Short mmCIF file of C-alpha atoms in Angstrom, two decimals:
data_model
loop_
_atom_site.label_atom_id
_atom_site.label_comp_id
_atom_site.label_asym_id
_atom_site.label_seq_id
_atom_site.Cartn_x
_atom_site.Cartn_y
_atom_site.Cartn_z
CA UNK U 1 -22.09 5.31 4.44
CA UNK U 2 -24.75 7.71 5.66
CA UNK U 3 -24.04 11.13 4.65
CA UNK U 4 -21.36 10.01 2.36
CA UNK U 5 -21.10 11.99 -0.82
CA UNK U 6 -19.24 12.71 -4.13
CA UNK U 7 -17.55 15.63 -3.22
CA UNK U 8 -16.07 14.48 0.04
CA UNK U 9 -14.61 11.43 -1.37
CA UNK U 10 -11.19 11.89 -0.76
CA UNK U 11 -11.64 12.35 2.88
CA UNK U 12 -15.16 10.03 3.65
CA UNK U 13 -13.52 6.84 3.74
CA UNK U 14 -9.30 7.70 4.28
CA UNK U 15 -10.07 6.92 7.89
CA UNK U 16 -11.69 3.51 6.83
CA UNK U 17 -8.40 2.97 5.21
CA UNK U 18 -6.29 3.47 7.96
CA UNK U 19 -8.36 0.89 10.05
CA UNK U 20 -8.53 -1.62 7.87
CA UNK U 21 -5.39 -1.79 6.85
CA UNK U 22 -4.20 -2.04 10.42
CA UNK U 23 -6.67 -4.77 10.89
CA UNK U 24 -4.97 -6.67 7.80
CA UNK U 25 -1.57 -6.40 9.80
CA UNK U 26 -2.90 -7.99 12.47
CA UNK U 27 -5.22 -10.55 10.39
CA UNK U 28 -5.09 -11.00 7.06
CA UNK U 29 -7.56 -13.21 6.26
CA UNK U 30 -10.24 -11.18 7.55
CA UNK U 31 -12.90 -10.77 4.56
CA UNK U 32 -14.14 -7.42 6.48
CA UNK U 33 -10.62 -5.40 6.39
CA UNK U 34 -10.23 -6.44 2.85
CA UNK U 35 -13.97 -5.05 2.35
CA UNK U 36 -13.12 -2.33 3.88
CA UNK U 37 -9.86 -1.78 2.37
CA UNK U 38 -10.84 -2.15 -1.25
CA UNK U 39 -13.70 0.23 -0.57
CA UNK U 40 -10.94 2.78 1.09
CA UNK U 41 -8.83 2.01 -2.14
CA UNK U 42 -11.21 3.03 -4.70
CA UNK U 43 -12.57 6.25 -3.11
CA UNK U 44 -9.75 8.06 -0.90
CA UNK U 45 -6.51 6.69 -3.19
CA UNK U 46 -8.56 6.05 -6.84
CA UNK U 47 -6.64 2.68 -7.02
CA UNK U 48 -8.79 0.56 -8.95
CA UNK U 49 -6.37 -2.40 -9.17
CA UNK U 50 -5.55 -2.48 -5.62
CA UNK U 51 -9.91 -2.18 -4.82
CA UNK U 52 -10.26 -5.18 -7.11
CA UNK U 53 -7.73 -7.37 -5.35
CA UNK U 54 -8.65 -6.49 -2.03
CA UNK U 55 -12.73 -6.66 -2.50
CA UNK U 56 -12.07 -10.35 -4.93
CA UNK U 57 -10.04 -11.64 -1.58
CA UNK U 58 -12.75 -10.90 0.28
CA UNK U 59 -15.70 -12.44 -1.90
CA UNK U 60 -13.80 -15.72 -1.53
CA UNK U 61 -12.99 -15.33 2.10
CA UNK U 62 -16.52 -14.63 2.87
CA UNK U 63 -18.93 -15.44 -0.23
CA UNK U 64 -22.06 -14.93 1.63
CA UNK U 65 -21.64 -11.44 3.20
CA UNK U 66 -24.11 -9.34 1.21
CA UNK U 67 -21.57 -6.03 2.36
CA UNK U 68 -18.82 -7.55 0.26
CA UNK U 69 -21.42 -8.29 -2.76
CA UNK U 70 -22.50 -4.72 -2.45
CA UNK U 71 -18.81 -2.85 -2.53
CA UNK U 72 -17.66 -5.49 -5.04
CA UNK U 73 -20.05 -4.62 -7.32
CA UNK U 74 -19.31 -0.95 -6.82
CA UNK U 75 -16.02 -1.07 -7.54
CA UNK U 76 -15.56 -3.73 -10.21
CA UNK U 77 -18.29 -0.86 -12.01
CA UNK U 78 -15.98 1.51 -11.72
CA UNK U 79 -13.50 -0.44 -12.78
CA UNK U 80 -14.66 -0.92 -15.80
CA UNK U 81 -16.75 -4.57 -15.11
CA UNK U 82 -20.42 -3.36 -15.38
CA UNK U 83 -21.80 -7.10 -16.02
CA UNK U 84 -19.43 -8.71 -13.30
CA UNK U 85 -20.37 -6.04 -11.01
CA UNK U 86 -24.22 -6.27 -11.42
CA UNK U 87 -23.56 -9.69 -11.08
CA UNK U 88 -22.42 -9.54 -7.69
CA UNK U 89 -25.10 -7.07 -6.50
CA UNK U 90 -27.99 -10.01 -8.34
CA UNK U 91 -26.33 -12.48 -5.51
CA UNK U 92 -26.83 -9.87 -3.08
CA UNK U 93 -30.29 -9.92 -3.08
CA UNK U 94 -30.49 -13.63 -2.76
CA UNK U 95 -28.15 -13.46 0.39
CA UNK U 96 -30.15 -10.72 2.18
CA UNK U 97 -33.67 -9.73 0.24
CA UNK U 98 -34.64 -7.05 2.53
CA UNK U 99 -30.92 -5.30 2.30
CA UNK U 100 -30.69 -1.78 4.21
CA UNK U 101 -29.02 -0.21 1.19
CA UNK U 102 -31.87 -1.31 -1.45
CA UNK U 103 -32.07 1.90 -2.96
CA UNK U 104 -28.09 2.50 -3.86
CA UNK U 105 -27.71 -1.64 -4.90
CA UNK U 106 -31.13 -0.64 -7.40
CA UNK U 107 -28.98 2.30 -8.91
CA UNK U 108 -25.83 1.01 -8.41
CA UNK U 109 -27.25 -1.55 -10.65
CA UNK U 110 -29.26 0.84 -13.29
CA UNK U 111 -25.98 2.92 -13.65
CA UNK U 112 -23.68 -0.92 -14.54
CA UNK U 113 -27.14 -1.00 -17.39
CA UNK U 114 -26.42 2.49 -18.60
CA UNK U 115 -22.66 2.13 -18.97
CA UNK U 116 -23.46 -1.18 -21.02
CA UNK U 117 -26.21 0.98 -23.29
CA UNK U 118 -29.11 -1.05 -21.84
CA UNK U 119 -31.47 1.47 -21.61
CA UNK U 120 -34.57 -0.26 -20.57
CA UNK U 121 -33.29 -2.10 -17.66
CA UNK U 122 -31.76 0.60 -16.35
CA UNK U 123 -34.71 2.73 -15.99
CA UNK U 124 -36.26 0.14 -14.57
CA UNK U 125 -33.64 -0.74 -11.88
CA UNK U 126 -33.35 3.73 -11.05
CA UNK U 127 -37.11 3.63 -11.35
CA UNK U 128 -36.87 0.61 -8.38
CA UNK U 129 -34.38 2.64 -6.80
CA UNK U 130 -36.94 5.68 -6.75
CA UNK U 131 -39.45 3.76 -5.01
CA UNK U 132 -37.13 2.43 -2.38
CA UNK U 133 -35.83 6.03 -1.47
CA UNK U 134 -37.22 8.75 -3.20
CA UNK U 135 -34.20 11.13 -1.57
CA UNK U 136 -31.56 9.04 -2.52
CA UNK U 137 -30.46 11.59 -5.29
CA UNK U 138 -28.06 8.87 -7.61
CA UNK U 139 -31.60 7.07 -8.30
CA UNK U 140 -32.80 10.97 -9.85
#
């Protein structure tokens, strides 16, 4: 995830894909490949149905891996599931409080707010965000 970014989408995570897929051939109950997959779904083949399935088969392979709360609440976002999504990344924080990706669950979590029109919340979740990483440009 370091030094991922917008514009290199389609490329940042097709090797992810690849790998985790492969993994599922040879294991396919295992919660990280369908992490990973779902996460390779959304952002190198914009398949939001096929994200959804893969990162809800992981939540209930592996409920208490705060990596699967954080992409699932990602992708059901942009999938059109702001509450379900910030409810995932809520659980997150109860799983692992001092999370290494604070800053993008905080905005992650202000931007589900603003899609919903909850205005107040949401600044106060990109404000949180701030304060975590003031470089982490989504939280701007």
């Amino acid at each position: 995830m370091l030094g991922f970014s917008a514009s290199d989408t389609a490329t940042a995570f097709s090797e992810t894909l690849v790998a985790a897929c492969r993994a599922l051939e040879i294991d396919s109950g295992a919660w990280i490949a369908h992490a990973l997959t779902a996460v390779g779904e959304l952002w190198t083949n914009r398949n939001h149905e096929r994200a959804s399935l893969h990162v809800r088969k992981a939540l209930s392979l592996n409920p208490s891996a705060p990596m699967t709360h954080h992409f699932g609440g990602c992708i059901l976002g942009f999938t059109g599931e702001p509450g379900e999504a910030r409810a995932l990344q809520e659980r997150l924080f109860r799983l692992d409080p001092v999370y290494p990706y604070t800053a993008v669950i905080h905005s992650d979590r202000g931007l589900w707010h603003m899609i919903g029109q909850e205005f107040a919340p949401a600044t106060e979740r990109l404000h949180r965000a701030h304060q975590w990483d003031p470089r982490y440009g989504p939280a701007l």
